[in-house]
Short mmCIF file of C-alpha atoms in Angstrom, two decimals:
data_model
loop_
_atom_site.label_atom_id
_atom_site.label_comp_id
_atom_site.label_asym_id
_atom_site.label_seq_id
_atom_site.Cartn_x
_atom_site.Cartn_y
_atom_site.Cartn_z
CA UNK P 19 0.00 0.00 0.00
CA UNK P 20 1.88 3.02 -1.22
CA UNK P 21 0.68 6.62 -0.27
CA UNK P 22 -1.24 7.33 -3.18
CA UNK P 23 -3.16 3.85 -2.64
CA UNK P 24 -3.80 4.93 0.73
CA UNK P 25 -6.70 7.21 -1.10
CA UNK P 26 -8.01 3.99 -2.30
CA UNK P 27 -9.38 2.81 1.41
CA UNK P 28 -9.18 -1.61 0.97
CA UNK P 29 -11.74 -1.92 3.93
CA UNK P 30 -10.67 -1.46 7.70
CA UNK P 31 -7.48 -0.79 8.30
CA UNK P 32 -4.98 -1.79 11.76
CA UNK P 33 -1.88 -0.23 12.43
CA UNK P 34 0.52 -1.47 14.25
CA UNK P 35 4.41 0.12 15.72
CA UNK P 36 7.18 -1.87 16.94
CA UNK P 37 10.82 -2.55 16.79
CA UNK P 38 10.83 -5.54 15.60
CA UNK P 39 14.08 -7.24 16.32
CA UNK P 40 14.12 -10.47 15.70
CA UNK P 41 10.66 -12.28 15.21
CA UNK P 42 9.14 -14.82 18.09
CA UNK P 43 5.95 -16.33 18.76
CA UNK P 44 5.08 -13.34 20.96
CA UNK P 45 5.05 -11.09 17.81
CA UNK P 46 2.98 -13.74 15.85
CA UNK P 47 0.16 -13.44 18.48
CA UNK P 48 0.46 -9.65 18.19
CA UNK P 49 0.09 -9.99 14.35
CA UNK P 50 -2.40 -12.34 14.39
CA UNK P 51 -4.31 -10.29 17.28
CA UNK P 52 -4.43 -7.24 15.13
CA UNK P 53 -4.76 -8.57 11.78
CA UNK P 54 -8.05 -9.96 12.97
CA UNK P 55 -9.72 -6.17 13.72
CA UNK P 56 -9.72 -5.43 10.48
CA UNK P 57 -9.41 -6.24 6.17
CA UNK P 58 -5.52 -4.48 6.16
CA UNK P 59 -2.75 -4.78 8.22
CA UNK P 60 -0.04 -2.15 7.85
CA UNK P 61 3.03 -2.79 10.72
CA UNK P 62 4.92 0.27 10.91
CA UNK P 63 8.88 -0.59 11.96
CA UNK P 64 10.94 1.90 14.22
CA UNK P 65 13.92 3.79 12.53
CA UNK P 66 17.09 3.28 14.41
CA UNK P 67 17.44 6.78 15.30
CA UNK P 68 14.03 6.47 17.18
CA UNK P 69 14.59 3.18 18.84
CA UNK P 70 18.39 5.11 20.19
CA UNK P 71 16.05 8.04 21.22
CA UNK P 72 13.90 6.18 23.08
CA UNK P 73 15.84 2.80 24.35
CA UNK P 74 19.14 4.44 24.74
CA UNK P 75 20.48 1.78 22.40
CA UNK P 76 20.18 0.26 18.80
CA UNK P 77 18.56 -2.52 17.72
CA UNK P 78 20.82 -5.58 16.52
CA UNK P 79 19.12 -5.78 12.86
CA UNK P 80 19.07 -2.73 10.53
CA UNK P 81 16.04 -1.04 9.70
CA UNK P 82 16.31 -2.67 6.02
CA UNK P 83 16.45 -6.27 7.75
CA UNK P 84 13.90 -5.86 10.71
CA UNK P 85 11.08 -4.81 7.40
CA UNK P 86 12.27 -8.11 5.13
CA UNK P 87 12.40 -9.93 8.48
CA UNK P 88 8.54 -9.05 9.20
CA UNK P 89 7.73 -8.74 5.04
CA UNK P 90 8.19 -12.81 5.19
CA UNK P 91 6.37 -13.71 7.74
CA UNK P 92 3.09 -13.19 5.43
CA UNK P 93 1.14 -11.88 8.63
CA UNK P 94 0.81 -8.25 7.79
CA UNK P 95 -0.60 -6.73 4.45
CA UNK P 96 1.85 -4.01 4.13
CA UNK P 97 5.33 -3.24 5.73
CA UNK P 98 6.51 0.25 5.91
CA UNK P 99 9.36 2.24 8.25
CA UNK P 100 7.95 4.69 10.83
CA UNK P 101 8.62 8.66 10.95
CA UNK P 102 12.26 9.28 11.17
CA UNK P 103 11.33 12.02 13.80
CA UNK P 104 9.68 11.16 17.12
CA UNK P 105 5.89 12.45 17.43
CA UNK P 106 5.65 13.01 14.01
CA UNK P 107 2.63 11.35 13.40
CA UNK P 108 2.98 11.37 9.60
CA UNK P 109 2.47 7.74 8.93
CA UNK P 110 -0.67 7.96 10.61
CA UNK P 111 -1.74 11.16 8.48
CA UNK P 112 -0.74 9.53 5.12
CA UNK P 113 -2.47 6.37 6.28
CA UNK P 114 -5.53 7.34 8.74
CA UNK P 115 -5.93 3.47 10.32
CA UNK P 116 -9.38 2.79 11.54
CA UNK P 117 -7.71 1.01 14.78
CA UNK P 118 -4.05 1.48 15.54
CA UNK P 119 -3.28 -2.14 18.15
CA UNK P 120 -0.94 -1.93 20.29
CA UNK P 121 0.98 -5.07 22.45
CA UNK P 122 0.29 -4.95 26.35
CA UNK P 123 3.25 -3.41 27.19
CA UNK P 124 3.38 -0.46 24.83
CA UNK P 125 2.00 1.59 27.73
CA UNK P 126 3.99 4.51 26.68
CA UNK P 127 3.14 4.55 23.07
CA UNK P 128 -0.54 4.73 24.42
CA UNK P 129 -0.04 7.40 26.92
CA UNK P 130 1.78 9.53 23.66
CA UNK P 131 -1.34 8.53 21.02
CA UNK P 132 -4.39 9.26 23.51
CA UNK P 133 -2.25 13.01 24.53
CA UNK P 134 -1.79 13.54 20.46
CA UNK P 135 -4.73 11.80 19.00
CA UNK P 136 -6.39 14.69 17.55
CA UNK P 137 -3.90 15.74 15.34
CA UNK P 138 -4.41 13.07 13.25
CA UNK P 139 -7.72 14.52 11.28
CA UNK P 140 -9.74 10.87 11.68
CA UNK P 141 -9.52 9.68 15.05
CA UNK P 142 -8.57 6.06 15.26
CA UNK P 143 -9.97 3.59 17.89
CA UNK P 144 -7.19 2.69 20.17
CA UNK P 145 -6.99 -1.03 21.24
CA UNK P 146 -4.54 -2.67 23.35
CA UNK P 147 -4.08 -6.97 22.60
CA UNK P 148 -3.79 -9.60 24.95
CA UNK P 149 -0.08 -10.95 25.79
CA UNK P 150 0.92 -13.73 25.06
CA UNK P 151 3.16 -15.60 27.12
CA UNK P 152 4.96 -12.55 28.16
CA UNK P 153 7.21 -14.12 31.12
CA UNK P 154 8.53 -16.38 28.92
CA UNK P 155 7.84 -14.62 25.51
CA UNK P 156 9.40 -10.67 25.57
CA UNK P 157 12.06 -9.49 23.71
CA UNK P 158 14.17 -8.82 26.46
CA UNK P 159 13.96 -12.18 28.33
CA UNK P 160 14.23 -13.81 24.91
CA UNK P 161 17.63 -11.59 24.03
CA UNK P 162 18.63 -11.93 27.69
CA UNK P 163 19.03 -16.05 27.69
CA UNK P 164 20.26 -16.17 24.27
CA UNK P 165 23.47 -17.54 25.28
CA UNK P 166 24.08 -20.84 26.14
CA UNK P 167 22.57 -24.30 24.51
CA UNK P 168 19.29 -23.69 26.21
CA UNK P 169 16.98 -21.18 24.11
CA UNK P 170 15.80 -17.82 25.86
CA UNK P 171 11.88 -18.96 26.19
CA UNK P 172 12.98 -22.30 27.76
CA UNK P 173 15.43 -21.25 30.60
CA UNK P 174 12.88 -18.87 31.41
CA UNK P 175 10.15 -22.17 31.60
CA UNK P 176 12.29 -24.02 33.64
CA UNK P 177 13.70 -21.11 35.87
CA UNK P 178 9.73 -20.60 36.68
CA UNK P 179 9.17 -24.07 36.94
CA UNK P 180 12.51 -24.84 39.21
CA UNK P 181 11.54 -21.99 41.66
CA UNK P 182 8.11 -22.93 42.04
CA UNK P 183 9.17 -26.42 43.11
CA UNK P 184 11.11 -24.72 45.96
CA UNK P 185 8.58 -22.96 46.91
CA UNK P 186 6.41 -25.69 47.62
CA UNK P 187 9.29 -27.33 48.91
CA UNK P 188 9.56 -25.12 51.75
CA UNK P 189 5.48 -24.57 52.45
CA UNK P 190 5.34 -28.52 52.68
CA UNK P 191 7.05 -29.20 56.21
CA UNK P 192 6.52 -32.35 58.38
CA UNK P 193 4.34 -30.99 61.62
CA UNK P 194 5.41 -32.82 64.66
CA UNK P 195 2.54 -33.14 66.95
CA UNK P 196 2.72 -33.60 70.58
CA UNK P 197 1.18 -36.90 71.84
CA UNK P 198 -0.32 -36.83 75.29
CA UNK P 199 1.82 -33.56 76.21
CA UNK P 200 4.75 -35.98 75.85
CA UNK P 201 7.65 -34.32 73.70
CA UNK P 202 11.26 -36.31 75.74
CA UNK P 203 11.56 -39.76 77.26
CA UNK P 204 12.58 -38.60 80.29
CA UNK P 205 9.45 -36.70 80.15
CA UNK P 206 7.75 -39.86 79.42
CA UNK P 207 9.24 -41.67 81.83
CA UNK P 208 8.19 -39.29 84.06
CA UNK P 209 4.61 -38.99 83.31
CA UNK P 210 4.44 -42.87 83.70
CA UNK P 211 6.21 -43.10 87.32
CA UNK P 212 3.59 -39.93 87.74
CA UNK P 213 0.92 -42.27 86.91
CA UNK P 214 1.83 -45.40 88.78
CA UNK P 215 2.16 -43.16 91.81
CA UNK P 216 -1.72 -42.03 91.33
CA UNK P 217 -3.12 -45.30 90.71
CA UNK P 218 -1.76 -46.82 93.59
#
């Protein structure tokens, strides 16, 4: 969908923003999730210089890569790079979405659209998806575990799972009870002579 298309409205159309570095299941869901709100799917990738603006770093895969990356994954109906400058907006002018979708931990993004939303001419419904697996599933647990022969997503499984097992661990204790206020054998021993001593 090129700008001049964008005249030529193909039904409903979701936008989506994200980095995009490096594709996982999480991401899937989110495509998925979004795709289904409407007929057309646009997924708009951050420009380095705004991911270094806003993360403090850059991402490991070029802008160029991160698009072909998310262009093969046949999810999304159109691929396109965001606005080089940060609040811009322009993508969403050239474009005017129906819905813009954004993942469950784009709080800020959402904080930034529902403060500038009525720039944008057509006001677009705002809706945030459901996560997915996001202890195991996010970017930056993923990129985290990388190293090593276990995969991110399945140290984090088994670091959940392994710490849950010690917790119940340490609930589960043996209770001791006391029987007859007994609780030494000289104790016992005592409370039998005690005993004798009565009945006779």
């Amino acid at each position: 969908m090129t700008k001049k298309s964008a005249q030529k409205r193909p039904g409903k159309i979701v936008m989506i923003f994200g980095t995009f570095d490096g594709i996982h299941d999480g991401h899937r869901n989110f495509l998925a999730q979004a795709k289904a709100l409407g007929n057309y799917l646009i997924a708009v990738v951050t420009p380095n210089s705004v991911v270094r603006a806003l993360k403090r770093r850059l991402p490991r895969i070029k802008l160029a890569g991160r698009i072909d990356i998310l262009e093969r994954e046949m999810i999304a109906d159109a691929v396109i790079a965001g606005d080089e400058a940060v609040g811009s907006w322009e993508v969403i002018k050239t474009y005017r979405p129906d819905v813009i979708a954004l993942g469950y931990d784009q709080k800020n993004l959402r904080a930034v659209l529902g403060r500038d939303r009525k720039q944008f001419g057509a006001v677009p419904r705002i809706v945030v998806l459901n996560p997915h697996q996001p202890d195991v599933l996010h970017s930056s647990i993923l990129f985290k575990n990388r190293a090593g022969s276990v995969s991110g997503a399945a140290s984090a499984k088994i670091f959940c799972e392994k710490s849950s097992a010690q917790q119940a661990k340490r609930k589960v204790r043996p209770v001791h009870k006391k029987r007859s206020g007994i609780e030494t054998k000289k104790e016992k021993k005592n409370f039998h002579k005690t005993q004798a001593t009565e009945t006779e």
